Amino acid sequence: MAFAGVLNDAEVKAALDGCAAADSFDYKKFFKACGLASKSADEVKKAFAIIDQDNSGFIEEEELKLFLQNFSASARALTDKETKTFLSAGDSDGDGKIGVDGKSFLYIFECNTTLGTH
């Protein structure tokens, strides 16, 4: 698991179990359930680096589609609908990518931890 030592295995399993069915993924609930919502900005940036599979400095749609597999190789891919919803939450400039700074990736976490909604 890419997040070993960063996240609690039991929390990650519970988070993955909570979105096992197609179209059941909610990034806010997932981040809270797996413990990512309580991480510092530096830890969130480390998470970003794991998810940014091609090391481009951005998370593109194809990387988001496979988001859950960063937590468990046997996890399902996100549906197109889930992927687009997740992408739109962090794509502040409409370029189809999520960056680590600005609104982008950190904002997704801040919405969950401090604001409660997007």
PDB file of C-alpha atoms in Angstrom, residues 28-101:
ATOM      1  CA  LYS A  28     -15.076  14.214   1.446  1.00  0.00           C
ATOM      2  CA  LYS A  29     -16.332  11.091   3.206  1.00  0.00           C
ATOM      3  CA  PHE A  30     -13.390   9.062   1.941  1.00  0.00           C
ATOM      4  CA  PHE A  31     -10.770  11.556   3.172  1.00  0.00           C
ATOM      5  CA  LYS A  32     -12.403  11.668   6.577  1.00  0.00           C
ATOM      6  CA  ALA A  33     -12.830   7.888   6.867  1.00  0.00           C
ATOM      7  CA  CYS A  34      -9.242   7.029   5.897  1.00  0.00           C
ATOM      8  CA  GLY A  35      -7.666   9.739   8.023  1.00  0.00           C
ATOM      9  CA  LEU A  36      -6.348  11.993   5.253  1.00  0.00           C
ATOM     10  CA  ALA A  37      -8.628  14.828   6.340  1.00  0.00           C
ATOM     11  CA  SER A  38      -6.705  15.204   9.602  1.00  0.00           C
ATOM     12  CA  LYS A  39      -3.266  15.375   7.993  1.00  0.00           C
ATOM     13  CA  SER A  40      -1.062  18.478   7.828  1.00  0.00           C
ATOM     14  CA  ALA A  41      -0.485  20.408   4.614  1.00  0.00           C
ATOM     15  CA  ASP A  42       2.941  18.749   4.271  1.00  0.00           C
ATOM     16  CA  GLU A  43       1.397  15.291   4.651  1.00  0.00           C
ATOM     17  CA  VAL A  44      -1.264  16.180   2.094  1.00  0.00           C
ATOM     18  CA  LYS A  45       1.494  17.191  -0.318  1.00  0.00           C
ATOM     19  CA  LYS A  46       3.130  13.794   0.236  1.00  0.00           C
ATOM     20  CA  ALA A  47      -0.221  12.170  -0.590  1.00  0.00           C
ATOM     21  CA  PHE A  48      -0.387  14.265  -3.742  1.00  0.00           C
ATOM     22  CA  ALA A  49       3.052  12.988  -4.795  1.00  0.00           C
ATOM     23  CA  ILE A  50       1.867   9.387  -4.407  1.00  0.00           C
ATOM     24  CA  ILE A  51      -1.269   9.993  -6.472  1.00  0.00           C
ATOM     25  CA  ASP A  52       0.657  11.956  -9.139  1.00  0.00           C
ATOM     26  CA  GLN A  53       1.856   8.743 -10.783  1.00  0.00           C
ATOM     27  CA  ASP A  54       3.655  10.422 -13.689  1.00  0.00           C
ATOM     28  CA  ASN A  55       5.332  13.052 -11.470  1.00  0.00           C
ATOM     29  CA  SER A  56       4.027  15.849 -13.674  1.00  0.00           C
ATOM     30  CA  GLY A  57       3.118  18.080 -10.741  1.00  0.00           C
ATOM     31  CA  PHE A  58      -0.550  17.605 -11.555  1.00  0.00           C
ATOM     32  CA  ILE A  59      -3.146  14.922 -11.046  1.00  0.00           C
ATOM     33  CA  GLU A  60      -4.900  14.295 -14.331  1.00  0.00           C
ATOM     34  CA  GLU A  61      -8.206  12.566 -14.959  1.00  0.00           C
ATOM     35  CA  GLU A  62      -6.644   9.147 -15.634  1.00  0.00           C
ATOM     36  CA  GLU A  63      -4.724   9.310 -12.349  1.00  0.00           C
ATOM     37  CA  LEU A  64      -7.919  10.233 -10.494  1.00  0.00           C
ATOM     38  CA  LYS A  65      -9.775   7.340 -12.088  1.00  0.00           C
ATOM     39  CA  LEU A  66      -7.257   5.015 -10.394  1.00  0.00           C
ATOM     40  CA  PHE A  67      -7.236   7.026  -7.139  1.00  0.00           C
ATOM     41  CA  LEU A  68      -8.547   4.218  -4.907  1.00  0.00           C
ATOM     42  CA  GLN A  69      -5.866   1.838  -6.169  1.00  0.00           C
ATOM     43  CA  ASN A  70      -3.264   4.028  -4.456  1.00  0.00           C
ATOM     44  CA  PHE A  71      -4.749   2.725  -1.210  1.00  0.00           C
ATOM     45  CA  SER A  72      -5.214  -0.898  -2.277  1.00  0.00           C
ATOM     46  CA  ALA A  73      -4.195  -2.581  -5.526  1.00  0.00           C
ATOM     47  CA  SER A  74      -7.459  -4.526  -5.513  1.00  0.00           C
ATOM     48  CA  ALA A  75      -9.653  -1.416  -5.194  1.00  0.00           C
ATOM     49  CA  ARG A  76     -11.944  -0.520  -8.061  1.00  0.00           C
ATOM     50  CA  ALA A  77     -11.425   2.303 -10.520  1.00  0.00           C
ATOM     51  CA  LEU A  78     -13.662   5.318 -10.104  1.00  0.00           C
ATOM     52  CA  THR A  79     -16.531   5.640 -12.558  1.00  0.00           C
ATOM     53  CA  ASP A  80     -16.427   8.446 -15.114  1.00  0.00           C
ATOM     54  CA  LYS A  81     -19.036  10.335 -13.088  1.00  0.00           C
ATOM     55  CA  GLU A  82     -17.066   9.994  -9.833  1.00  0.00           C
ATOM     56  CA  THR A  83     -13.837  10.985 -11.566  1.00  0.00           C
ATOM     57  CA  LYS A  84     -15.348  14.106 -13.110  1.00  0.00           C
ATOM     58  CA  THR A  85     -16.930  15.160  -9.782  1.00  0.00           C
ATOM     59  CA  PHE A  86     -13.619  14.663  -7.969  1.00  0.00           C
ATOM     60  CA  LEU A  87     -11.714  16.513 -10.702  1.00  0.00           C
ATOM     61  CA  SER A  88     -14.083  19.468 -10.705  1.00  0.00           C
ATOM     62  CA  ALA A  89     -13.644  19.847  -6.928  1.00  0.00           C
ATOM     63  CA  GLY A  90      -9.942  20.598  -7.329  1.00  0.00           C
ATOM     64  CA  ASP A  91      -9.597  21.938 -10.876  1.00  0.00           C
ATOM     65  CA  SER A  92      -9.558  25.654 -10.138  1.00  0.00           C
ATOM     66  CA  ASP A  93      -8.713  26.857 -13.643  1.00  0.00           C
ATOM     67  CA  GLY A  94     -10.604  24.381 -15.839  1.00  0.00           C
ATOM     68  CA  ASP A  95      -7.488  22.842 -17.391  1.00  0.00           C
ATOM     69  CA  GLY A  96      -8.553  19.297 -16.488  1.00  0.00           C
ATOM     70  CA  LYS A  97      -5.809  18.876 -13.891  1.00  0.00           C
ATOM     71  CA  ILE A  98      -5.417  19.295 -10.145  1.00  0.00           C
ATOM     72  CA  GLY A  99      -2.294  21.032  -8.895  1.00  0.00           C
ATOM     73  CA  VAL A 100      -0.863  20.732  -5.392  1.00  0.00           C
ATOM     74  CA  ASP A 101      -1.019  24.467  -4.640  1.00  0.00           C
TER      75      ASP A 101
END
